[in-house]
XYZ file of C-alpha atoms in Angstrom:
744
model
C 101.296 129.996 40.847
C 100.651 127.511 43.701
C 103.617 125.165 43.746
C 105.027 123.141 46.616
C 107.786 124.881 48.525
C 108.457 122.437 51.312
C 110.775 119.476 51.194
C 109.694 115.866 50.942
C 108.510 114.050 54.045
C 110.503 110.871 54.498
C 108.251 109.400 57.207
C 106.734 105.925 56.802
C 103.647 105.395 54.675
C 100.951 102.766 54.700
C 100.957 100.213 51.854
C 98.237 101.921 49.795
C 99.790 105.392 50.139
C 103.207 104.004 49.273
C 101.905 102.288 46.125
C 100.109 105.452 44.984
C 103.193 107.594 45.574
C 105.414 105.166 43.629
C 102.920 105.177 40.728
C 102.874 108.980 40.551
C 106.653 109.215 40.663
C 106.896 106.723 37.836
C 104.423 108.738 35.733
C 106.345 111.972 36.305
C 109.659 110.385 35.427
C 108.203 108.805 32.286
C 106.108 111.661 30.937
C 107.597 114.777 32.484
C 104.204 116.457 32.763
C 101.266 114.781 34.546
C 97.754 116.055 35.181
C 96.451 113.930 38.040
C 92.684 113.757 38.400
C 92.281 112.510 41.970
C 88.636 111.469 41.542
C 87.915 110.775 45.234
C 90.250 113.464 46.615
C 92.503 111.008 48.407
C 96.029 112.118 47.730
C 96.581 115.732 48.838
C 98.682 114.485 51.743
C 101.221 113.019 49.277
C 101.993 116.208 47.366
C 104.834 117.303 49.622
C 106.541 113.986 48.975
C 106.586 114.674 45.186
C 108.438 117.966 45.306
C 111.736 116.162 44.780
C 110.407 114.870 41.428
C 108.534 117.836 39.974
C 107.100 121.264 40.436
C 103.735 120.612 42.038
C 100.688 122.689 41.157
C 98.054 122.581 43.879
C 94.352 123.074 43.338
C 93.111 126.574 44.134
C 89.385 126.114 43.590
C 88.966 125.993 39.802
C 90.351 124.335 36.677
C 91.139 127.748 35.171
C 93.225 128.764 38.155
C 95.032 125.439 37.911
C 95.658 126.038 34.204
C 97.093 129.485 34.889
C 99.437 128.094 37.552
C 100.383 125.178 35.303
C 101.138 127.451 32.283
C 103.369 129.607 34.419
C 105.283 126.557 35.573
C 105.197 124.954 32.095
C 106.685 128.028 30.434
C 109.788 127.533 32.466
C 110.304 123.944 31.337
C 112.140 123.285 28.050
C 111.959 120.120 26.029
C 115.611 119.522 26.716
C 115.053 119.838 30.458
C 112.157 117.417 30.339
C 114.150 114.956 28.255
C 117.116 115.251 30.581
C 114.849 114.765 33.581
C 116.001 117.996 35.157
C 112.528 119.412 35.705
C 109.034 117.975 35.699
C 105.480 119.154 36.425
C 102.574 117.603 38.334
C 99.139 119.210 38.418
C 96.817 117.874 41.130
C 93.052 118.112 40.632
C 91.032 116.733 43.597
C 88.042 115.575 41.559
C 86.961 113.703 38.432
C 88.131 114.631 34.933
C 85.932 116.891 32.811
C 85.054 116.143 29.199
C 88.114 116.922 27.044
C 86.361 119.776 25.213
C 85.395 121.379 28.526
C 88.621 120.777 30.435
C 90.945 123.813 30.594
C 93.787 121.451 31.522
C 93.477 119.226 28.430
C 96.221 121.118 26.554
C 98.575 120.806 29.556
C 97.953 117.049 29.580
C 98.878 116.838 25.863
C 102.436 117.769 26.867
C 102.680 114.642 28.940
C 99.840 112.507 30.185
C 96.526 112.578 31.966
C 95.930 110.145 34.881
C 92.545 109.658 36.559
C 92.491 107.475 39.701
C 89.397 106.650 41.726
C 89.425 104.911 45.132
C 89.166 101.410 43.700
C 92.029 102.176 41.305
C 94.196 103.318 44.197
C 93.470 100.120 46.140
C 94.185 98.012 43.081
C 97.613 99.627 42.707
C 98.654 98.156 46.043
C 96.528 95.061 46.520
C 95.141 94.044 43.147
C 95.489 90.329 43.875
C 94.301 90.530 47.501
C 91.014 92.408 47.210
C 87.896 90.813 45.793
C 85.676 92.476 43.243
C 82.784 92.996 45.718
C 85.108 94.713 48.191
C 86.475 96.985 45.461
C 82.895 97.796 44.476
C 82.081 98.598 48.112
C 85.122 100.836 48.396
C 84.097 102.703 45.261
C 80.776 103.545 46.905
C 82.035 104.484 50.361
C 83.903 107.658 51.417
C 86.984 105.858 52.683
C 90.031 108.032 53.272
C 93.561 107.141 52.236
C 94.453 106.666 55.917
C 91.579 104.200 56.318
C 92.730 102.324 53.229
C 96.194 102.075 54.727
C 94.698 100.779 57.969
C 92.703 98.195 56.062
C 95.803 96.971 54.303
C 98.058 96.966 57.368
C 95.557 95.129 59.588
C 94.783 92.639 56.860
C 91.072 93.364 57.236
C 90.140 93.853 53.615
C 88.194 90.621 53.954
C 85.799 92.492 56.273
C 85.801 95.590 54.183
C 85.228 99.100 55.417
C 83.480 98.086 58.640
C 86.675 96.828 60.226
C 88.650 99.823 59.021
C 86.084 102.131 60.570
C 86.358 100.269 63.887
C 90.159 100.131 63.675
C 90.162 96.433 64.529
C 90.993 93.192 62.814
C 88.445 90.657 64.042
C 84.960 90.130 65.461
C 86.192 90.333 69.063
C 87.685 93.770 68.520
C 84.584 94.846 66.602
C 82.267 93.847 69.463
C 84.487 95.511 72.068
C 84.465 98.743 70.043
C 80.695 98.612 69.666
C 80.075 97.967 73.380
C 82.546 100.599 74.599
C 81.561 103.355 72.151
C 77.876 104.258 72.094
C 78.389 106.518 69.054
C 80.129 103.887 66.930
C 76.896 102.377 65.636
C 75.754 105.777 64.392
C 78.932 106.099 62.353
C 78.360 102.612 61.000
C 74.844 103.555 59.906
C 76.087 106.797 58.355
C 78.455 104.779 56.171
C 75.695 102.390 55.160
C 77.426 99.482 56.857
C 74.697 98.401 59.243
C 74.087 95.159 57.348
C 77.816 94.362 57.503
C 77.793 94.928 61.260
C 74.802 92.659 61.767
C 76.426 89.937 59.696
C 79.701 90.180 61.626
C 77.947 89.905 64.999
C 75.780 87.031 63.835
C 78.575 85.008 62.273
C 81.308 85.839 64.793
C 79.481 85.903 68.137
C 76.241 84.046 67.481
C 74.283 87.225 68.156
C 71.126 87.734 66.104
C 70.461 91.462 65.598
C 66.970 92.709 64.832
C 67.080 95.125 61.851
C 64.134 97.029 63.321
C 65.787 97.396 66.722
C 67.042 100.807 67.852
C 70.855 101.010 68.158
C 70.758 101.576 71.933
C 68.491 98.553 72.483
C 70.651 96.375 70.235
C 73.778 97.439 72.116
C 72.141 96.631 75.454
C 71.106 93.216 74.164
C 74.656 92.550 72.938
C 75.985 93.332 76.431
C 73.596 90.736 77.845
C 74.523 88.225 75.142
C 78.252 88.516 75.856
C 78.093 88.528 79.662
C 75.436 85.848 79.959
C 77.419 83.644 77.573
C 80.497 84.012 79.778
C 78.411 83.337 82.868
C 76.866 80.205 81.377
C 80.263 78.906 80.263
C 81.938 79.351 83.647
C 79.320 78.628 86.273
C 80.209 75.519 88.205
C 76.527 74.532 88.430
C 73.647 75.233 86.003
C 71.569 78.332 86.676
C 67.916 77.846 85.647
C 67.578 81.542 84.852
C 70.048 81.035 81.981
C 68.431 77.911 80.567
C 66.775 79.828 77.709
C 70.102 81.015 76.294
C 70.895 79.389 72.923
C 73.812 76.984 72.759
C 76.573 78.637 70.743
C 79.249 76.982 68.623
C 82.538 76.747 70.460
C 84.181 79.435 68.331
C 81.362 81.941 68.942
C 81.332 81.159 72.663
C 85.091 81.624 72.937
C 84.851 84.971 71.129
C 82.181 86.111 73.603
C 84.454 85.143 76.486
C 87.314 87.070 74.901
C 85.067 90.126 74.492
C 84.062 90.035 78.175
C 87.692 89.765 79.294
C 88.786 92.652 77.095
C 85.946 94.848 78.310
C 87.106 94.430 81.906
C 90.736 94.924 80.932
C 90.194 98.028 78.817
C 87.233 99.839 80.362
C 87.224 102.001 83.454
C 85.954 99.758 86.249
C 83.148 102.160 87.135
C 81.928 102.324 83.526
C 81.956 98.547 83.236
C 80.071 98.277 86.535
C 77.291 100.534 85.215
C 76.764 98.292 82.195
C 77.112 95.056 84.169
C 74.589 96.140 86.804
C 72.106 96.963 84.070
C 72.636 93.537 82.500
C 72.343 91.552 85.717
C 69.076 93.162 86.833
C 66.755 90.221 86.031
C 69.266 87.719 87.431
C 70.077 89.354 90.767
C 67.751 87.159 92.893
C 69.014 83.989 91.202
C 72.661 85.023 91.511
C 72.252 85.932 95.179
C 70.840 82.469 95.880
C 73.381 80.496 93.842
C 76.257 78.995 95.833
C 78.955 79.520 93.238
C 82.211 77.743 94.039
C 84.279 79.346 91.269
C 85.220 82.978 91.368
C 83.628 84.890 88.476
C 84.271 88.510 87.581
C 81.391 88.703 85.102
C 78.781 90.480 87.224
C 78.958 92.471 90.473
C 76.054 90.499 91.948
C 78.326 87.451 92.007
C 80.927 89.294 94.096
C 78.255 90.605 96.448
C 76.774 87.135 96.851
C 80.230 85.638 97.442
C 80.941 88.163 100.194
C 77.518 87.657 101.759
C 78.229 83.917 102.047
C 81.429 84.392 104.078
C 79.639 84.879 107.391
C 77.241 81.916 106.996
C 80.223 79.701 106.168
C 81.702 80.620 109.565
C 78.608 79.515 111.449
C 79.337 76.818 113.975
C 83.102 77.085 113.446
C 82.936 76.448 109.716
C 85.783 75.580 107.392
C 88.181 78.530 107.670
C 90.298 77.150 104.846
C 87.349 77.443 102.450
C 86.423 80.879 103.792
C 90.016 82.021 103.385
C 90.221 80.768 99.806
C 87.047 82.678 98.912
C 88.206 85.801 100.693
C 91.590 85.788 98.938
C 89.890 85.268 95.570
C 87.603 88.193 96.308
C 90.506 90.435 97.318
C 92.255 89.650 94.000
C 89.098 90.010 91.928
C 88.063 92.627 89.404
C 85.295 93.897 91.658
C 87.670 94.567 94.538
C 88.860 97.576 92.512
C 85.546 99.289 93.163
C 85.496 101.988 95.830
C 85.205 100.438 99.281
C 85.308 96.856 98.039
C 89.043 96.242 98.449
C 88.910 97.141 102.122
C 86.111 94.780 103.110
C 87.726 91.873 101.279
C 91.015 92.756 102.974
C 89.276 92.683 106.357
C 87.891 89.219 105.559
C 91.326 87.901 104.568
C 92.926 89.371 107.699
C 90.249 87.826 109.907
C 90.840 84.366 108.475
C 94.616 84.722 108.791
C 94.321 85.786 112.431
C 91.909 83.001 113.351
C 94.069 80.332 111.735
C 97.334 81.649 113.201
C 95.837 82.040 116.681
C 94.510 78.477 116.686
C 97.872 77.073 115.588
C 99.698 79.147 118.179
C 97.291 78.092 120.947
C 98.128 74.464 120.199
C 101.850 75.260 120.446
C 101.368 77.194 123.696
C 99.545 74.272 125.262
C 102.524 72.017 124.572
C 105.225 74.495 125.628
C 107.241 74.044 128.807
C 110.250 75.749 130.312
C 111.533 78.697 132.301
C 110.377 82.275 131.618
C 113.441 82.849 129.414
C 112.339 80.001 127.109
C 108.852 81.508 126.822
C 110.302 84.880 125.846
C 112.595 83.366 123.248
C 109.746 81.372 121.728
C 107.495 84.423 121.678
C 110.155 86.692 120.116
C 111.555 84.244 117.540
C 112.004 86.372 114.386
C 110.641 83.735 112.005
C 108.032 81.738 113.897
C 107.425 83.674 117.114
C 104.003 83.997 118.694
C 104.320 87.765 118.274
C 102.944 87.158 114.782
C 99.483 86.701 116.266
C 99.719 90.175 117.818
C 100.841 91.509 114.460
C 97.906 89.889 112.652
C 95.515 91.212 115.283
C 96.781 94.731 114.714
C 96.531 94.363 110.938
C 92.945 93.176 111.239
C 91.859 95.973 113.565
C 93.654 98.569 111.462
C 91.893 97.322 108.322
C 88.504 97.077 110.043
C 88.716 100.582 111.480
C 85.974 99.939 114.009
C 83.445 98.640 111.438
C 82.204 95.064 111.088
C 81.979 95.417 107.241
C 79.040 93.045 107.090
C 80.985 90.039 108.442
C 80.412 90.193 112.215
C 80.545 86.405 112.611
C 83.917 86.108 110.860
C 85.362 89.009 112.822
C 83.969 87.588 116.047
C 85.532 84.216 115.334
C 88.927 85.803 114.633
C 88.820 87.959 117.755
C 87.688 85.074 119.909
C 90.507 82.892 118.577
C 93.043 85.625 119.340
C 91.768 86.186 122.870
C 91.774 82.446 123.541
C 95.385 82.287 122.354
C 96.356 85.340 124.422
C 94.644 83.887 127.516
C 96.432 80.549 127.139
C 99.720 82.374 126.590
C 99.236 84.559 129.664
C 98.301 81.601 131.867
C 101.175 79.443 130.631
C 103.747 82.204 130.974
C 102.347 83.252 134.342
C 102.616 79.694 135.622
C 106.262 79.654 134.540
C 106.894 82.930 136.391
C 105.237 81.627 139.556
C 107.399 78.480 139.462
C 110.735 80.032 138.500
C 110.408 83.631 139.622
C 110.645 86.764 137.515
C 114.043 85.782 136.138
C 115.101 85.788 132.483
C 118.642 84.452 132.273
C 120.876 86.363 129.879
C 118.057 88.215 128.095
C 118.603 91.980 127.970
C 116.989 93.802 130.917
C 115.408 97.139 130.092
C 117.517 98.773 132.810
C 120.710 97.783 130.913
C 119.762 99.242 127.530
C 121.425 102.625 127.999
C 124.497 101.206 129.717
C 125.101 98.454 127.133
C 123.818 99.900 123.844
C 124.088 103.692 124.133
C 126.857 104.586 126.565
C 129.722 102.700 124.807
C 129.081 104.488 121.518
C 129.000 107.911 123.176
C 132.726 107.563 123.693
C 133.174 107.476 119.912
C 130.288 109.280 118.206
C 127.041 111.183 118.539
C 124.010 109.072 119.395
C 120.261 109.574 119.024
C 118.233 107.750 121.672
C 114.571 107.529 120.677
C 112.149 106.451 123.426
C 108.761 105.357 122.106
C 105.948 104.859 124.596
C 103.918 101.618 124.100
C 106.034 100.264 121.237
C 105.218 96.608 121.749
C 107.497 93.980 120.262
C 105.630 93.359 116.985
C 105.436 97.099 116.367
C 109.216 97.289 116.766
C 109.667 94.658 114.055
C 107.305 96.600 111.794
C 109.265 99.785 112.506
C 112.508 98.010 111.582
C 111.072 97.038 108.202
C 110.020 100.629 107.553
C 113.440 101.964 108.527
C 115.158 99.427 106.288
C 112.950 100.313 103.316
C 113.109 104.096 103.719
C 116.627 104.753 105.025
C 118.666 101.653 104.093
C 120.683 101.860 107.327
C 123.686 99.737 108.153
C 123.822 97.334 111.107
C 120.059 97.405 111.693
C 119.239 94.970 114.488
C 116.141 94.244 116.566
C 116.378 92.369 119.844
C 113.901 91.663 122.652
C 114.382 93.228 126.069
C 112.555 92.563 129.340
C 110.688 95.617 130.588
C 110.852 96.537 134.244
C 107.657 95.589 136.068
C 105.074 96.887 136.584
C 104.888 97.691 132.884
C 103.726 101.288 133.204
C 105.231 104.463 131.779
C 106.606 105.804 135.086
C 108.701 102.658 135.553
C 109.594 101.840 131.958
C 110.784 105.303 130.977
C 112.949 105.571 134.117
C 114.421 102.138 133.364
C 115.661 103.457 129.997
C 117.728 106.283 131.547
C 121.453 106.369 132.382
C 122.428 104.701 135.694
C 119.297 102.518 135.672
C 121.587 99.478 135.570
C 122.732 100.450 139.093
C 119.285 99.926 140.498
C 115.706 101.133 140.146
C 113.173 101.495 142.903
C 109.535 102.495 143.383
C 108.037 105.195 145.549
C 104.548 106.210 146.612
C 105.419 109.227 148.741
C 102.557 111.614 149.408
C 100.289 109.475 147.257
C 102.300 110.135 144.087
C 103.693 107.061 142.366
C 107.073 107.149 140.657
C 110.347 105.362 139.993
C 113.421 106.067 142.080
C 116.770 106.481 140.270
C 119.968 107.700 141.923
C 117.884 108.908 144.846
C 115.541 110.975 142.642
C 111.827 110.248 142.341
C 110.839 110.369 138.650
C 107.133 110.620 138.033
C 106.621 112.518 134.788
C 108.662 113.483 131.768
C 109.750 116.776 133.338
C 111.403 114.806 136.175
C 113.225 112.601 133.695
C 114.424 115.641 131.732
C 115.835 117.237 134.869
C 117.619 113.998 135.715
C 119.274 113.878 132.279
C 120.291 117.524 132.450
C 121.794 117.157 135.906
C 123.742 114.084 134.853
C 124.920 115.029 131.357
C 124.689 118.794 131.208
C 124.881 120.554 127.834
C 126.039 117.440 126.021
C 122.489 116.070 126.046
C 119.556 117.569 124.141
C 116.034 116.587 125.146
C 113.333 116.805 122.439
C 109.831 115.658 121.646
C 109.549 113.672 118.435
C 107.173 116.210 116.920
C 109.855 118.889 117.384
C 112.320 116.825 115.384
C 109.787 116.210 112.616
C 108.396 119.708 112.277
C 111.077 122.217 113.196
C 114.638 123.271 112.411
C 115.636 125.354 115.424
C 116.570 122.226 117.360
C 119.426 121.587 114.941
C 121.237 124.692 116.198
C 120.942 123.418 119.770
C 122.004 119.936 118.653
C 125.257 121.154 117.103
C 127.159 120.770 120.386
C 125.165 117.855 121.765
C 126.686 114.428 121.942
C 123.433 112.687 122.886
C 119.944 113.600 121.773
C 117.049 111.965 123.613
C 113.781 112.002 121.676
C 110.468 111.169 123.360
C 107.372 109.942 121.577
C 104.214 109.316 123.598
C 101.635 109.379 120.796
C 100.831 105.663 120.751
C 100.322 105.341 124.495
C 98.353 108.579 124.632
C 96.063 107.489 121.809
C 95.497 104.154 123.524
C 94.769 105.658 126.940
C 92.424 108.339 125.596
C 90.610 106.209 123.017
C 89.421 103.323 125.179
C 86.049 103.001 123.483
C 87.162 103.367 119.880
C 90.831 102.391 119.687
C 91.251 100.646 116.333
C 94.972 100.891 115.517
C 94.302 103.149 112.528
C 96.790 105.750 113.789
C 99.660 103.392 114.601
C 100.964 103.186 111.033
C 101.176 106.971 110.958
C 102.971 106.985 114.316
C 105.575 104.543 113.011
C 106.108 106.643 109.896
C 106.625 109.673 112.155
C 109.451 107.831 113.889
C 111.052 106.946 110.538
C 110.873 110.570 109.418
C 112.387 111.775 112.689
C 115.244 109.260 112.438
C 115.985 110.523 108.940
C 116.224 114.098 110.240
C 118.422 113.026 113.131
C 120.793 111.412 110.644
C 120.842 114.620 108.620
C 121.856 116.473 111.795
C 124.879 114.201 112.276
C 123.555 111.555 114.675
C 124.745 108.504 112.823
C 124.124 106.015 115.625
C 120.465 105.518 116.594
C 118.987 103.409 119.370
C 115.194 103.057 119.623
C 113.662 101.593 122.785
C 110.252 101.264 124.447
C 108.975 101.497 128.005
C 106.289 98.769 127.801
C 103.987 96.905 125.472
C 100.223 96.477 125.726
C 97.239 94.222 125.241
C 94.336 95.175 123.002
C 90.910 93.679 123.678
C 88.055 93.752 121.203
C 85.536 93.075 122.587
C 86.544 94.247 126.083
C 86.860 91.530 128.755
C 83.575 90.470 130.291
C 82.758 89.701 133.923
C 84.484 86.322 133.659
C 87.808 88.103 133.170
C 87.267 90.952 135.616
C 88.845 90.765 139.083
C 87.992 92.971 142.050
C 90.773 95.347 143.058
C 92.554 94.740 146.393
C 91.246 96.566 149.430
C 93.055 97.950 152.423
C 96.724 98.722 152.715
C 98.556 101.686 151.191
C 97.728 102.136 147.505
C 100.450 103.710 145.348
C 99.274 102.826 141.843
C 96.162 101.138 140.487
C 96.152 100.170 136.825
C 93.897 97.832 134.881
C 96.571 95.118 135.029
C 98.386 95.777 138.325
C 98.165 97.131 141.878
C 101.205 98.717 143.580
C 101.472 99.524 147.274
C 101.831 97.990 150.723
C 99.648 95.497 152.500
C 95.994 95.054 151.584
C 94.092 91.985 150.429
C 95.052 89.565 147.652
C 91.826 88.675 145.816
C 91.472 85.421 143.919
C 93.028 85.749 140.461
C 95.877 88.044 141.601
C 99.500 87.200 142.295
C 101.442 89.209 144.917
C 105.110 89.840 144.093
C 107.422 91.841 146.424
C 109.476 94.628 144.860
C 112.665 92.698 145.609
C 111.485 89.723 143.540
C 111.132 92.115 140.601
C 114.660 93.467 141.092
C 113.295 96.765 142.415
C 114.294 98.788 145.419
C 111.829 99.990 148.030
C 109.404 98.348 150.407
C 106.155 97.154 148.873
C 104.392 94.708 146.601
C 102.920 94.490 143.139
C 99.760 92.499 142.488
C 99.417 91.145 138.964
C 96.636 89.307 137.131
C 97.396 85.616 136.827
C 95.967 85.415 133.328
C 94.421 87.755 130.822
C 91.961 89.483 133.115
C 91.655 93.096 134.224
C 90.961 94.803 137.507
C 87.458 96.199 137.912
C 87.114 99.866 136.930
C 84.324 102.094 135.583
C 85.804 102.468 132.107
C 86.062 99.713 129.502
C 89.390 97.934 129.210
C 90.279 97.901 125.504
C 93.890 99.067 125.613
C 95.713 97.916 128.764
C 99.191 97.400 130.183
C 100.913 97.165 133.546
C 100.926 93.381 133.872
C 103.282 90.515 133.147
C 101.974 89.126 129.865
C 104.535 88.672 127.106
C 102.832 91.401 125.065
C 103.337 93.874 127.936
C 106.719 92.688 129.164
C 108.723 92.010 125.986
C 109.795 95.245 124.305
C 111.932 95.810 121.187
C 115.311 97.504 121.039
C 116.408 98.708 117.598
C 119.995 99.702 116.885
C 121.112 101.094 113.538
C 123.703 103.237 111.862
C 122.959 105.943 109.296
C 125.204 107.536 106.707
C 126.776 110.519 108.471
C 125.752 113.780 106.836
C 126.202 116.224 109.718
C 129.184 117.418 111.779
C 131.209 115.031 113.912
C 130.901 115.315 117.693
C 133.354 116.738 120.152
C 134.633 115.116 123.356
C 132.714 112.077 124.569
C 130.565 111.636 127.627
C 131.377 109.791 130.835
C 135.025 110.869 130.778
C 135.845 109.607 127.255
C 138.078 111.793 125.105
C 137.443 111.568 121.376
C 139.152 113.377 118.515
C 136.811 115.446 116.337
């Protein structure tokens, strides 16, 4: 005997299933024994839910087998049990009823009742007053499952019949989206004999006239064109003659087409949509490329390509940057910017406009600015409105461009020219202030005081990490601060400007960051080797600076490269007894010096992230206090300065150091365009002079000048100092440096 042995499923049912189940339960309770002829084999999924009402006999392939199982179950049921409702029987036959004389189950039915339910009967149980006669007739002829009937009822789509249930949608918009996204859907429609229903729905809902003789693939392609061309026609700001032959649709049909197009872009993979859209736009590509469309339209990729191609012509002759910027921002936010490679070129366009606009505004401000060198520095370094923002935008543009013009050479050229004009005006204005007032900066922090004022006092109380980053110009320091704040959430994070020791080269700047630099720094050119002089020692390279630290601070200082901190663990054992760890990073300066012809800032973001990671590891090792400082900034030229900004190097005299932005030595000539400043006027010890460019130029040299430093521009001279405190996770330090005694 095949009876149900599992318990009832109490999960939710659709409205048609629920009505059928309630009807069967009522029959069983009323008659005790029910033979259910399930004419369209809909209800097998409900049998488990009836086991709480009756013993259920399941079909095993023949009426005779069902009779045998039913007799076995029936023999166990007494009249008293049936009357008392203690036990009932349901026999399920997934098919139509046989003639009574031929039906082996007829005698079983005589004990209770016989119930035959076809598909239309099942629908009528639930929705008798909601379903029209023609729909019921259609359902009787179509192989619709019980689940599909439930979907029809839930979605309220019985008005559309089986077609909408098959698509799983409730309106013409959803139907069209399903058809356009699913190439096999139309075959399933045809297999159900619903092709005429589909044609009618498309014609009445979207104004699309299908051709009954048309192949499904051709009809689907034509529907794509109908939908996208309708959207294009509705949203173009000016008529396009190529679309003049399109029929005028009623407002409702047009709006449905627009809704279909929007849903296709929202729901389809962008690459799949692009394939279809490119096929559709084929005949229109020449017309779209020529149209000057003011509105942004996501309908077809040719529109985005044409919009991008018009950016450069709009810049011709110093065109309206506001209009170019609006178009570029719309393109960056557009659907087509999601395509591979598209986001970047739109980003480059936006960055170029932002730089050009900011540089022009700043140049106007520079022209009106007056004051001593200190006032220039404060205006440049203002956290909210400082001119450093132009340097920041320049870096963002070059990082995004990555050395490529991205098809907008005119726009990039305009942005770069605007930046260089701003930088030249800034250098000339600041230089004039220096020549009038001297290289004096009031109470601004000198680079030589950084260790004495910001590191040494804390060493008396705690362990300190001192991170020295080569070529960290001021705007990069502000960027680094944002990254540290986001990644580490430190306390007391502060960024302040400091004035680098001149000339702004590594030998001088790195020595100026060391202990005792506040007591005086000098320059030396002994035996043709240039270096800084500190406490009587000549410091030329990093090895000299390491020896100086070791001699001064002994085992309480640990000297590391930043890559050691990032990559290794052995340093932590050596750091256990150290009170001060000095970490050197030269990646940015090295990349700039070695990549003169192709420097594009693409590595700087990675370099900043390396510093953040190293600071995190220093905090883990117990260095809660962190000070980050730089030796000098830099200027970045793209394109490199031409002959009009190139100055011949001095001749004669004793040459100690020749850089693209300065000459250091004794005697010699002072060519036009250079400014001679004695060491003493720079606050440096020793006998000699520095020659600096008066403006933005460079000294003549064989190699191109793309990345340069050494001079007295604000970008070279103003460096950031970052101070922060991390949550202490490592061991506390022992006795302090410089004679301080601290409890552990």
